[in-house]
Coordinates of C-alpha atoms and ligand atoms in Angstrom, one line a residue:
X1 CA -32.2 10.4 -27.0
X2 CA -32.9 14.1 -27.6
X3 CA -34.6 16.3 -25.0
X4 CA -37.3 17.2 -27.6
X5 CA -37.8 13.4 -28.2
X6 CA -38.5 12.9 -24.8
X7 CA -40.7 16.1 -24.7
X8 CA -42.2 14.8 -28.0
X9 CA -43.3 11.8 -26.5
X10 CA -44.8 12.9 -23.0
X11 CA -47.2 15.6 -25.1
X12 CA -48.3 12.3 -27.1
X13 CA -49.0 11.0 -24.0
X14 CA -51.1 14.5 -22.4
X15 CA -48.3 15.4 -20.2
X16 CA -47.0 18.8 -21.0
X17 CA -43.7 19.4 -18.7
X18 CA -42.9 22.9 -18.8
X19 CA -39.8 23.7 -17.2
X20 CA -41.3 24.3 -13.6
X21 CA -44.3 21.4 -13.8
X22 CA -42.5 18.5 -12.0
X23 CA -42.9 15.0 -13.4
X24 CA -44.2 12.7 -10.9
X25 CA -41.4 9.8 -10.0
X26 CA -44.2 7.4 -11.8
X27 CA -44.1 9.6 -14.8
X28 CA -40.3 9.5 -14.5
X29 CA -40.1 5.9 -14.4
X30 CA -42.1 5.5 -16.8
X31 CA -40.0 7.6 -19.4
X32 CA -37.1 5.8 -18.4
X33 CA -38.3 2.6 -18.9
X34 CA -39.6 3.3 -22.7
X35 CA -35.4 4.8 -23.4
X36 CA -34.3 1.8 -21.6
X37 CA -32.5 4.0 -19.3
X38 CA -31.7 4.2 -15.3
X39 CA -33.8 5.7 -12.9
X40 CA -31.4 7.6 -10.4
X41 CA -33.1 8.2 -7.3
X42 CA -31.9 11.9 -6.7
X43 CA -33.1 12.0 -3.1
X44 CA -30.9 8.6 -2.4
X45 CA -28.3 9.6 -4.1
X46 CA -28.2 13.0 -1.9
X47 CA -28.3 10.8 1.1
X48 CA -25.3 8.5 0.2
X49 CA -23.2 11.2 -0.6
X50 CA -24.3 12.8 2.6
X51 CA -23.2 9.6 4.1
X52 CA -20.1 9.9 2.6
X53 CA -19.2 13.3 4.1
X54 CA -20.2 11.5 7.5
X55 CA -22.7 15.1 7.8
X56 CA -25.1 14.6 10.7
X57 CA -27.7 14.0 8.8
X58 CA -31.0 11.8 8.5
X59 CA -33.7 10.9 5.8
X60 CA -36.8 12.7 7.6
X61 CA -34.2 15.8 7.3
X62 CA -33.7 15.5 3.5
X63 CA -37.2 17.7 2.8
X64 CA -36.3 20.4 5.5
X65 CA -33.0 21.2 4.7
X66 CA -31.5 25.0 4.5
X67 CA -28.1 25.9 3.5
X68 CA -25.6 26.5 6.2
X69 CA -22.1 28.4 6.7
X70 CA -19.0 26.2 5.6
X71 CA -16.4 25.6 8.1
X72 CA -12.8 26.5 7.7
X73 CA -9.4 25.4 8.9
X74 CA -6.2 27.5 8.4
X75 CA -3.0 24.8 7.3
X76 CA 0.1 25.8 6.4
X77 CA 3.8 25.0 7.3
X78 CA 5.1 26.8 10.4
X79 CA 5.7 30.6 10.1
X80 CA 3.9 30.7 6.8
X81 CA 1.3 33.1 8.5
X82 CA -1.5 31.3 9.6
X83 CA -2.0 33.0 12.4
X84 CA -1.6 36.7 10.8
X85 CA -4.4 35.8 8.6
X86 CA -6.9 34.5 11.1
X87 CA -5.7 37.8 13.5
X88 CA -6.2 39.9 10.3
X89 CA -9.6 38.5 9.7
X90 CA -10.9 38.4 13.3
X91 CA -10.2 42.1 13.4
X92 CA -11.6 42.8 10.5
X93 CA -14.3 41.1 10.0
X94 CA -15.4 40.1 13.3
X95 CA -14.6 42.8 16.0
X96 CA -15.5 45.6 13.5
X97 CA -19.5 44.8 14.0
X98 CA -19.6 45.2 17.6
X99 CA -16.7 48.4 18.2
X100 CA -15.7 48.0 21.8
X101 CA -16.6 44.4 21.9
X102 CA -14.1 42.1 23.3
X103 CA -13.5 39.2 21.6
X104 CA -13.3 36.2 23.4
X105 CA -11.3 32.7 22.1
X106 CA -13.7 30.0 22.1
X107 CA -12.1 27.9 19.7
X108 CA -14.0 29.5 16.4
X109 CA -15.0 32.5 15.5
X110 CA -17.9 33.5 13.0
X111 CA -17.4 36.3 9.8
X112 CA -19.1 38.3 8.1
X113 CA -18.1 38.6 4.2
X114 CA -20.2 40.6 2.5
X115 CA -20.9 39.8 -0.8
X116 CA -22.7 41.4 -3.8
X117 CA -24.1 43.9 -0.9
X118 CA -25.4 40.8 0.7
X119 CA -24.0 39.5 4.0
X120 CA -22.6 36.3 4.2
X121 CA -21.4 33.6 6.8
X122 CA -17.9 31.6 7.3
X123 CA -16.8 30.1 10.7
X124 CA -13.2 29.6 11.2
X125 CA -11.8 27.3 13.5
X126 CA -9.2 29.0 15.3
X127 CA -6.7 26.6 16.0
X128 CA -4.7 26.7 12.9
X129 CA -2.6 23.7 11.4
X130 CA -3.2 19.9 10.4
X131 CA -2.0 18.6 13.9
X132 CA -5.3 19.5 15.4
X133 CA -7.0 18.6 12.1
X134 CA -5.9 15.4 12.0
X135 CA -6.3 15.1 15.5
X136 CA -9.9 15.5 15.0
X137 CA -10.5 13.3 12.6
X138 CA -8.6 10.6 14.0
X139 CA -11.1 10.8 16.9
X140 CA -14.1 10.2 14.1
X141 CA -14.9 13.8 14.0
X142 CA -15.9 15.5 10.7
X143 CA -16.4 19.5 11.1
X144 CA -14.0 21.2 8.3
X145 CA -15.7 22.0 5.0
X146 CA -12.9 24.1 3.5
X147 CA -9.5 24.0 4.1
X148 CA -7.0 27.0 3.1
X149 CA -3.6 26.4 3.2
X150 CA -1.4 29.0 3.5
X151 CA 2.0 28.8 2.0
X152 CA 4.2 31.7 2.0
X153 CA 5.6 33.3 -1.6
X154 CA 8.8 33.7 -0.5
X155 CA 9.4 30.1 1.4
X156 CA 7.2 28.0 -0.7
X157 CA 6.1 24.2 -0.4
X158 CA 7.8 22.8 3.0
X159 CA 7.2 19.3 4.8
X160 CA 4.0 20.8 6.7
X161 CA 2.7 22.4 4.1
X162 CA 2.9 18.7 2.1
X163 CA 1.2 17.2 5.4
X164 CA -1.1 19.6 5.2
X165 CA -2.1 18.9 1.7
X166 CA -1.9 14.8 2.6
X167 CA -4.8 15.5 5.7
X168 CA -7.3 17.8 3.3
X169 CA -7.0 15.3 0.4
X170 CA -7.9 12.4 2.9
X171 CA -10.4 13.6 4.5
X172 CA -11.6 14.7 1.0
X173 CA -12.5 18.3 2.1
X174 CA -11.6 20.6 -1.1
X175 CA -8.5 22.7 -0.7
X176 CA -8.1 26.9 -1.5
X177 CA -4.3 28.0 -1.4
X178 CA -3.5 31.2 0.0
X179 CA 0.1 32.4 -1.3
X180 CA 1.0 34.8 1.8
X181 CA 3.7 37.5 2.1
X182 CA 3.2 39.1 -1.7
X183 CA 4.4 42.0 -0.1
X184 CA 7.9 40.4 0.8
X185 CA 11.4 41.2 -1.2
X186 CA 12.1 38.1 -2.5
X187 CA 8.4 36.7 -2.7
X188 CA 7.8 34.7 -6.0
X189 CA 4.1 33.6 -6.0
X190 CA 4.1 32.1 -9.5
X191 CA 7.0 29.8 -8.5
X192 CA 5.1 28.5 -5.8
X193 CA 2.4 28.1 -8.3
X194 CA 4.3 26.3 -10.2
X195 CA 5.5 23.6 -7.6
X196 CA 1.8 23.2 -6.3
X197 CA 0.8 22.1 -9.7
X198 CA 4.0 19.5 -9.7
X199 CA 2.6 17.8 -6.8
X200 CA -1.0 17.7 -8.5
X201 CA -2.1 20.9 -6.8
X202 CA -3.7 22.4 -10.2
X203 CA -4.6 26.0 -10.5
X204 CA -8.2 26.7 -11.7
X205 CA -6.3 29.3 -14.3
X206 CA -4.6 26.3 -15.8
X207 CA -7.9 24.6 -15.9
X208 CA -7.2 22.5 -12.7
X209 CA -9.3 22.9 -9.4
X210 CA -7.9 24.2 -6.8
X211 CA -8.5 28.2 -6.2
X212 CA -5.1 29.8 -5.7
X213 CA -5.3 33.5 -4.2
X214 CA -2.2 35.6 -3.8
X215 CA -2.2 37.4 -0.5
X216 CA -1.0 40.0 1.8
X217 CA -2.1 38.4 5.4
X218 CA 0.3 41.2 7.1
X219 CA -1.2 44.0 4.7
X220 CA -4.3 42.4 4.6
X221 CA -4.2 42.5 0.7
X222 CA -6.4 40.6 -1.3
X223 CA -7.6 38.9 2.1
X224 CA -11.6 39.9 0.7
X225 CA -10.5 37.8 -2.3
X226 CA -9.6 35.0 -0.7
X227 CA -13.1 35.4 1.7
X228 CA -14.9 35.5 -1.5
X229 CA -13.1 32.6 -3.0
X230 CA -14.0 30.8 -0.1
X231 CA -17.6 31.6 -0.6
X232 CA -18.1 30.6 -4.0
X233 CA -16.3 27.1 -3.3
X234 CA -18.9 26.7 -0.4
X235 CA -21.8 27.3 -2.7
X236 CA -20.8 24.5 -5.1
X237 CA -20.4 22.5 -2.2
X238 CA -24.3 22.9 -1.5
X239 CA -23.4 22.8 2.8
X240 CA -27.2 22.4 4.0
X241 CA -28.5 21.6 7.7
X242 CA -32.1 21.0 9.0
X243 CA -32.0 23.6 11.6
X244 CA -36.2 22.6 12.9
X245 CA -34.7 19.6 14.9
X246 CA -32.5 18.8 18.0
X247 CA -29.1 19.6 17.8
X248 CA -26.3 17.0 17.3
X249 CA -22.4 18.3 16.4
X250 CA -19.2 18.3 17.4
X251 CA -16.8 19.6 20.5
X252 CA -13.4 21.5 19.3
X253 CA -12.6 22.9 22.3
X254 CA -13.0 21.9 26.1
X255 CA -11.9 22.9 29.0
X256 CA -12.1 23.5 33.1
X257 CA -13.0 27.2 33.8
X258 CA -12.8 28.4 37.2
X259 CA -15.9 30.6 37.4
X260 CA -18.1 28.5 35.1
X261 CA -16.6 24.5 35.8
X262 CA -16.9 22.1 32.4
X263 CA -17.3 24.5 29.8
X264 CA -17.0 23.4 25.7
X265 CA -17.3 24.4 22.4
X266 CA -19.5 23.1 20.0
X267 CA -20.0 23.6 16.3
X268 CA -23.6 22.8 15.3
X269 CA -23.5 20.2 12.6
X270 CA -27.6 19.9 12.2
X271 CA -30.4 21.2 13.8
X272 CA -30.6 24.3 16.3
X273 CA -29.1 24.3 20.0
X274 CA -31.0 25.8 23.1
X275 CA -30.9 26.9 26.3
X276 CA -32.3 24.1 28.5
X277 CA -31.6 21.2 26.3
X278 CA -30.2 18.1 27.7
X279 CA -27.5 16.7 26.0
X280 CA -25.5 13.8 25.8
X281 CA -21.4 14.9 25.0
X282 CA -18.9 12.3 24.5
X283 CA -18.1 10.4 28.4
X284 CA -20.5 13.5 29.7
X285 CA -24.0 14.6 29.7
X286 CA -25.9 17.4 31.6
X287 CA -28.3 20.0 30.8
X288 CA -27.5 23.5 28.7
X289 CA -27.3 25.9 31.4
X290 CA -26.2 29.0 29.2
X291 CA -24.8 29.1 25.9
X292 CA -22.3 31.9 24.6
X293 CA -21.1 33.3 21.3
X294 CA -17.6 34.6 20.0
X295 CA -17.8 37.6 22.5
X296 CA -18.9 35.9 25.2
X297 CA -22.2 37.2 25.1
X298 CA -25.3 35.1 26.4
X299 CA -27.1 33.7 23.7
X300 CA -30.7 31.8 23.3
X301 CA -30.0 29.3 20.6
X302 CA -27.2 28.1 17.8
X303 CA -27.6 27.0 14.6
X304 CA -26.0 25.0 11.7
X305 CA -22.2 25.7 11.7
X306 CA -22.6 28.1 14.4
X307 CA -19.9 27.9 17.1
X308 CA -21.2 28.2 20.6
X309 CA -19.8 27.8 24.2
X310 CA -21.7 25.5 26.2
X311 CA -21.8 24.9 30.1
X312 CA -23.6 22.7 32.1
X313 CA -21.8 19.3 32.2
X314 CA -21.0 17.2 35.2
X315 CA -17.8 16.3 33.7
X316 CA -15.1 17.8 30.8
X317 CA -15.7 16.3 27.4
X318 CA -12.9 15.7 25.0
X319 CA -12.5 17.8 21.6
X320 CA -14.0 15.6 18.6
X321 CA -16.6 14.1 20.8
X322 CA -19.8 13.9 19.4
X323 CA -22.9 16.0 21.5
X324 CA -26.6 15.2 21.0
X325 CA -29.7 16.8 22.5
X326 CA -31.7 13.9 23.9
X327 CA -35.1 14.1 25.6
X328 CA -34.1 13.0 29.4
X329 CA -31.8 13.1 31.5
X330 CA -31.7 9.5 32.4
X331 CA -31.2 8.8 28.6
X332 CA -28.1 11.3 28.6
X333 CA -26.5 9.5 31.2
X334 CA -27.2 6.2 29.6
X335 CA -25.6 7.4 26.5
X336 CA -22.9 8.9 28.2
X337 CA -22.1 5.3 30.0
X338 CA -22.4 3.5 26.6
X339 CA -19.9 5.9 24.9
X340 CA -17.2 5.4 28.3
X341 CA -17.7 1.7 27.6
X342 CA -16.9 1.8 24.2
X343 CA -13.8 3.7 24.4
X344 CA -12.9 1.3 26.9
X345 CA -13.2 -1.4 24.4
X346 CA -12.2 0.1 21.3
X347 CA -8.7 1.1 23.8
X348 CA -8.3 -2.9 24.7
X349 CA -8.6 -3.8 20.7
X350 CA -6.1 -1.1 19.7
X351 CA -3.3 -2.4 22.3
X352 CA -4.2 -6.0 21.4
X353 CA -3.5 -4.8 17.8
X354 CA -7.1 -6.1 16.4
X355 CA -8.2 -4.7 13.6
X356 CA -5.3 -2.4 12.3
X357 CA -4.0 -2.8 8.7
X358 CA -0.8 -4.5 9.2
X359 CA 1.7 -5.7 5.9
X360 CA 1.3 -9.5 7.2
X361 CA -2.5 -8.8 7.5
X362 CA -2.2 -7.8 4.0
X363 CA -0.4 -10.8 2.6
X364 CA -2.9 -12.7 4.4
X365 CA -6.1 -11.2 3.0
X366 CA -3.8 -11.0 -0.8
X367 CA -3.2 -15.0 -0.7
X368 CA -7.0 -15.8 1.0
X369 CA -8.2 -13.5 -1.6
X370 CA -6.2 -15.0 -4.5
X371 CA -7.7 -18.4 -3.4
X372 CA -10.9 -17.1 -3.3
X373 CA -10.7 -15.0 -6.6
X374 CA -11.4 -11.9 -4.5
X375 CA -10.3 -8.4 -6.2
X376 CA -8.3 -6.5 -3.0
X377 CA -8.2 -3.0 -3.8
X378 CA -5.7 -0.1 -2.1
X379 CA -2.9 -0.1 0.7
X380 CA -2.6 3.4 1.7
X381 CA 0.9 4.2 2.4
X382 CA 2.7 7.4 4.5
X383 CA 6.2 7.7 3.9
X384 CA 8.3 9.9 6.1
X385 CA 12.1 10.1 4.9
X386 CA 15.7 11.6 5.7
X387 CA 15.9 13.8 2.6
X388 CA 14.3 14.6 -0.2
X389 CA 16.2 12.5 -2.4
X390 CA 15.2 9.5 -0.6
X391 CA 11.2 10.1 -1.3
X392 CA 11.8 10.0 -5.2
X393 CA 13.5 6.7 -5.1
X394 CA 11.5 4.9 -2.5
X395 CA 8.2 5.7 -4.9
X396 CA 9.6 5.0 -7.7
X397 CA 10.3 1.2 -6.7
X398 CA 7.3 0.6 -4.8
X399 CA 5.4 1.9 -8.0
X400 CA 7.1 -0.6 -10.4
X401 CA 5.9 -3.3 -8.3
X402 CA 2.7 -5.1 -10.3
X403 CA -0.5 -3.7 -9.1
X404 CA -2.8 -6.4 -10.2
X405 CA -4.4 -6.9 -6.7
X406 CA -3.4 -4.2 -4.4
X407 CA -2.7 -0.1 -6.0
X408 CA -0.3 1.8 -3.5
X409 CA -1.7 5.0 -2.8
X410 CA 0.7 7.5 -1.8
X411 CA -1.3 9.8 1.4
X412 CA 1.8 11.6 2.5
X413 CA 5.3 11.8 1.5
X414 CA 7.5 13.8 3.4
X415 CA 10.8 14.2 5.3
X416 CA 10.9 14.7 8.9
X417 CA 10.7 12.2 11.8
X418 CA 8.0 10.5 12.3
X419 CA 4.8 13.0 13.8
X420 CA 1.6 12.3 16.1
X421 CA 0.0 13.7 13.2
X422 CA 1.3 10.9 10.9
X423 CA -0.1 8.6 13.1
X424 CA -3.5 10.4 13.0
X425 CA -3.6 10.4 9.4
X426 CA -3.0 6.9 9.7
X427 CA -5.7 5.9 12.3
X428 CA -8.3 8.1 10.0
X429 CA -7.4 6.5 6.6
X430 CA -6.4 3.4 7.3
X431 CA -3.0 3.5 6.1
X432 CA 0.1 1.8 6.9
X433 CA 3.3 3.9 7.8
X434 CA 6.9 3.6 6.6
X435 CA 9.8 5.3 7.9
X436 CA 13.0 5.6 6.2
X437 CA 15.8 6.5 8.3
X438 CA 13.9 8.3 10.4
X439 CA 13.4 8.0 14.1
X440 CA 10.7 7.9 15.9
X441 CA 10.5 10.4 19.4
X442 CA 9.5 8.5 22.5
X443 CA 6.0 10.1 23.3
X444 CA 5.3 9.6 19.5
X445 CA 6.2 5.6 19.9
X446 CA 3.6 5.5 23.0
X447 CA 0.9 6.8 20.8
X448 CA 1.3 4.5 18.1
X449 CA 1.1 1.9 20.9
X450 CA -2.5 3.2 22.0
X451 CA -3.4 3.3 18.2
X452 CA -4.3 0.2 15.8
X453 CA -1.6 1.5 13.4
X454 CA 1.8 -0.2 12.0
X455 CA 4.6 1.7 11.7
X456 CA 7.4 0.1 10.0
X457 CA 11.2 1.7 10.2
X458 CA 13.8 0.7 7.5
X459 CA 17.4 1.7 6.7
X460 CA 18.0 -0.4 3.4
X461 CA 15.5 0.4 0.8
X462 CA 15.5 -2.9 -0.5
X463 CA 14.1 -4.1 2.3
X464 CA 11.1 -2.0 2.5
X465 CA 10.7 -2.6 -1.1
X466 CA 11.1 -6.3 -0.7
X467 CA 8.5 -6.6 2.5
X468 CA 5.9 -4.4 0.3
X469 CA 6.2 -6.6 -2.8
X470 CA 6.0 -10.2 -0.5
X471 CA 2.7 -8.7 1.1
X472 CA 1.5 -7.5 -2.6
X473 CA 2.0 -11.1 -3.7
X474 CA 0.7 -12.4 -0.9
X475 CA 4.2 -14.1 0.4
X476 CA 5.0 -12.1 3.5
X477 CA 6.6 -14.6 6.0
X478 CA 7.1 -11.6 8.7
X479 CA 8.8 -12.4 11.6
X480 CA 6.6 -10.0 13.9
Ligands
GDP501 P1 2.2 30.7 11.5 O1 3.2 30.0 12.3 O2 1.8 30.0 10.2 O3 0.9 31.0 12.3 O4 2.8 32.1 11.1 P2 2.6 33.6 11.7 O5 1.2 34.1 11.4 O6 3.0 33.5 13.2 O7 3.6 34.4 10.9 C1 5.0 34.2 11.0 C2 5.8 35.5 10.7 O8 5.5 35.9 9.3 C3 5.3 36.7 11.6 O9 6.5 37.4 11.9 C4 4.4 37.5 10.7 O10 4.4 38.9 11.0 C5 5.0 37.2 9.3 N1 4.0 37.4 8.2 C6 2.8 36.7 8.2 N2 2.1 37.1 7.1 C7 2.9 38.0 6.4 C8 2.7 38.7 5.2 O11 1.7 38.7 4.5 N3 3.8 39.5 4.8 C9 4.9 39.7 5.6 N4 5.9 40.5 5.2 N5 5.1 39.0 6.8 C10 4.1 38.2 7.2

């Protein structure tokens, strides 16, 4: 059906839509009904995507909402310059407005970009790297919007940099490379270019995705680029808040501070922070007593995105708890209580091993399923190898196994031992993890005790393969 059929029909009718007349959602449904086509509900739709990002929001938000500043973490593998390009753009584009002004770490830190003579705001999280990432997340917390991973022209892709890739494309938060160190003998940014798009990273030049800048972060070359890269890719990500509402977000930082006691810091995820606002933080509660900004300056109020130092609590809350602004203090503490007794719970499940994705769970649910004609869907698998060498044939098998009932899905494939990070990116996706000769350290093994994840360790390839298949087919006979 044409547009002008449509229009056609609705003058016939004595409704003349002219490009800014709305059609009321009877008008709508009645159109659609006469094409025989369906009504989408734009507004529910909004809100189940919305849902999907896990972004603080609710339905009587969805009519007051304004956009807000993305939120950035810096990922890359070690030494690639992660921390020359936050240094390079806190100087720059932070310290600069306020000469003299001390900057003080708080955890994130707000810029300015200006943009077609307009001003513009990011906040970048200033603990670089997926550990803390993934830590995050593995703790329920959602506050990255962007991720930019930094990978050096003259190193190229490493095992971090693949982890890095592995904990962005989980969480699903869209991805800008930064190819660092352009300035560097040696540097070949078009080979690294070239290996991204091998592992599915595609440039948008080659009509992929994924912006690619090519960077200085020592020279600070082409770093307003990449700040304007990051710009447009928030716009198409439409980031929007309803700052006329109590404040709810996240903790990234937290700590014990001699002068001021519990102190944390908070990135506003909807609504606007103020002084005097009791809140309810995680295990603790307490009133806002004062709130600072990036320069440890006194501020009022914080809004969407806005990262803000916050004292008053009676105790230290963790990073990635969740804060609200309640209206008592009695219902703070009650919250507070509720949240300490669920952790305490959700600890005693995760060393009773209830509820993690095991392979004999699998073959379970595959052979119940088959029984009951149910369609299982994805086992999401982390592979950490010896070398290289071993990734390529490991894959391969597992991918000639039938996929009728249950596709692999490859989240990270890497060499290295075993990381607290892997296990993160396991607790947050639900994914199983496999270890080719590879150990496992000893603090790494106690956290993937405390955690409802499986991690399975193999020498013989077969092996794996074989245990994979059997719980595919639903004929695992494990001996636990
Ligand atoms: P990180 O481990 O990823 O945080 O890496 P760093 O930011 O600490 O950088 C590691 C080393 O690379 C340092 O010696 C930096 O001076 C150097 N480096 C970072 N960026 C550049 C760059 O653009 N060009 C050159 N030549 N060196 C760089």
């Amino acid at each position: 059906t044409s547009e002008g059929e449509i229009l056609g029909s609705l003058y016939s009718k004595g409704i003349k839509p002219d490009g800014v007349q709305k059609l009321s959602k009877e008008m709508v449904k009645m159109v659609c009904k006469e094409y025989e086509v369906e009504v989408i509900d734009a507004a529910a739709v909004r809100v189940e995507e919305m849902a999907k990002k896990k972004e603080m929001l609710d339905d009587d938000d969805l009519d007051k909402l304004e956009e807000r500043p993305p939120v950035l973490t810096i990922m890359g593998h070690v030494d690639h310059g992660k921390t020359t390009l936050l240094d390079y753009i806190r100087k720059t584009k932070v310290a600069a407005a306020e000469a003299g002004g001390i900057t003080q770490g708080i955890g994130a830190y707000k810029v300015q970009v200006p943009i077609d003579g307009k001003t513009q705001t990011c906040v970048f999280l200033d603990t670089p790297g997926h550990e803390a990432f993934g830590a995050m997340r593995a703790r329920g917390a959602r506050v990255t919007d962007i991720a930019v991973i930094v990978v050096a022209a003259d190193d190229g892709i490493r095992p971090q940099t693949s982890e890095a890739i592995a904990h962005a494309k989980a969480a699903g938060v869209p991805i800008i490379v930064a190819i660092n160190k352009i300035d560097k003998d040696g540097a070949n940014p078009d080979r690294v270019i070239q290996d991204l798009s091998s592992i599915g990273l595609m440039p948008e030049d080659w009509g992929g995705d994924i912006p690619m800048v090519k960077i200085s972060a020592l020279k600070g070359e082409n770093v307003d680029d990449l700040l304007e890269t990051i710009m447009l890719v928030a716009e198409l990500q439409e980031l929007k808040a309803n700052p006329h509402r109590n404040a709810k977000g996240t903790v990234i930082e937290a700590g014990l501070d001699k002068s001021k006691g519990p102190v944390a810091t908070f990135i506003v995820q909807n609504g606007t922070l103020r002084r005097g606002d009791v809140i309810a933080c995680g295990e603790a509660f307490g009133k806002v007593r004062a709130l600072f900004d990036g320069k440890g300056k006194r501020v009022d109020e914080a809004g969407p995105s806005i990262p803000v130092q916050v004292i008053g609590f009676n105790n230290v809350p963790l990073a990635g708890d969740e804060f609200e602004v309640v209206n008592s203090l009695d219902i703070a503490r009650e919250k507070a209580e509720l949240r300490a007794e669920y952790l305490r719970d959700e600890r005693i499940t995760a060393k009773a091993g209830d509820g993690k994705i095991t392979l004999s769970s699998l073959a379970s649910a595959v052979s119940a399923g088959k029984n009951a004609g149910l369609d299982l869907h994805q086992l999401n698998i982390i592979l950490k190898v010896d070398v290289q060498g071993s990734i390529e044939a490991i894959r391969q098998a597992l991918q000639m196994l039938p996929q009728d009932n249950i596709t692999l899905k490859f989240l990270l494939q890497a060499t290295g031992d075993v990381s607290a990070s892997d296990v993160d990116l396991a607790v947050a996706s639900k994914a199983i993890i496999f270890g080719f000769n590879v150990r496992t350290p000893g603090s790494v093994k106690s956290y993937v005790d405390n955690k409802s994840v499986e991690l399975r360790l193999y020498k013989v390839i077969y092996e794996l393969i074989d245990d994979v298949r059997n719980a595919m087919e639903g004929l695992l006979d494990l001996v636990e």
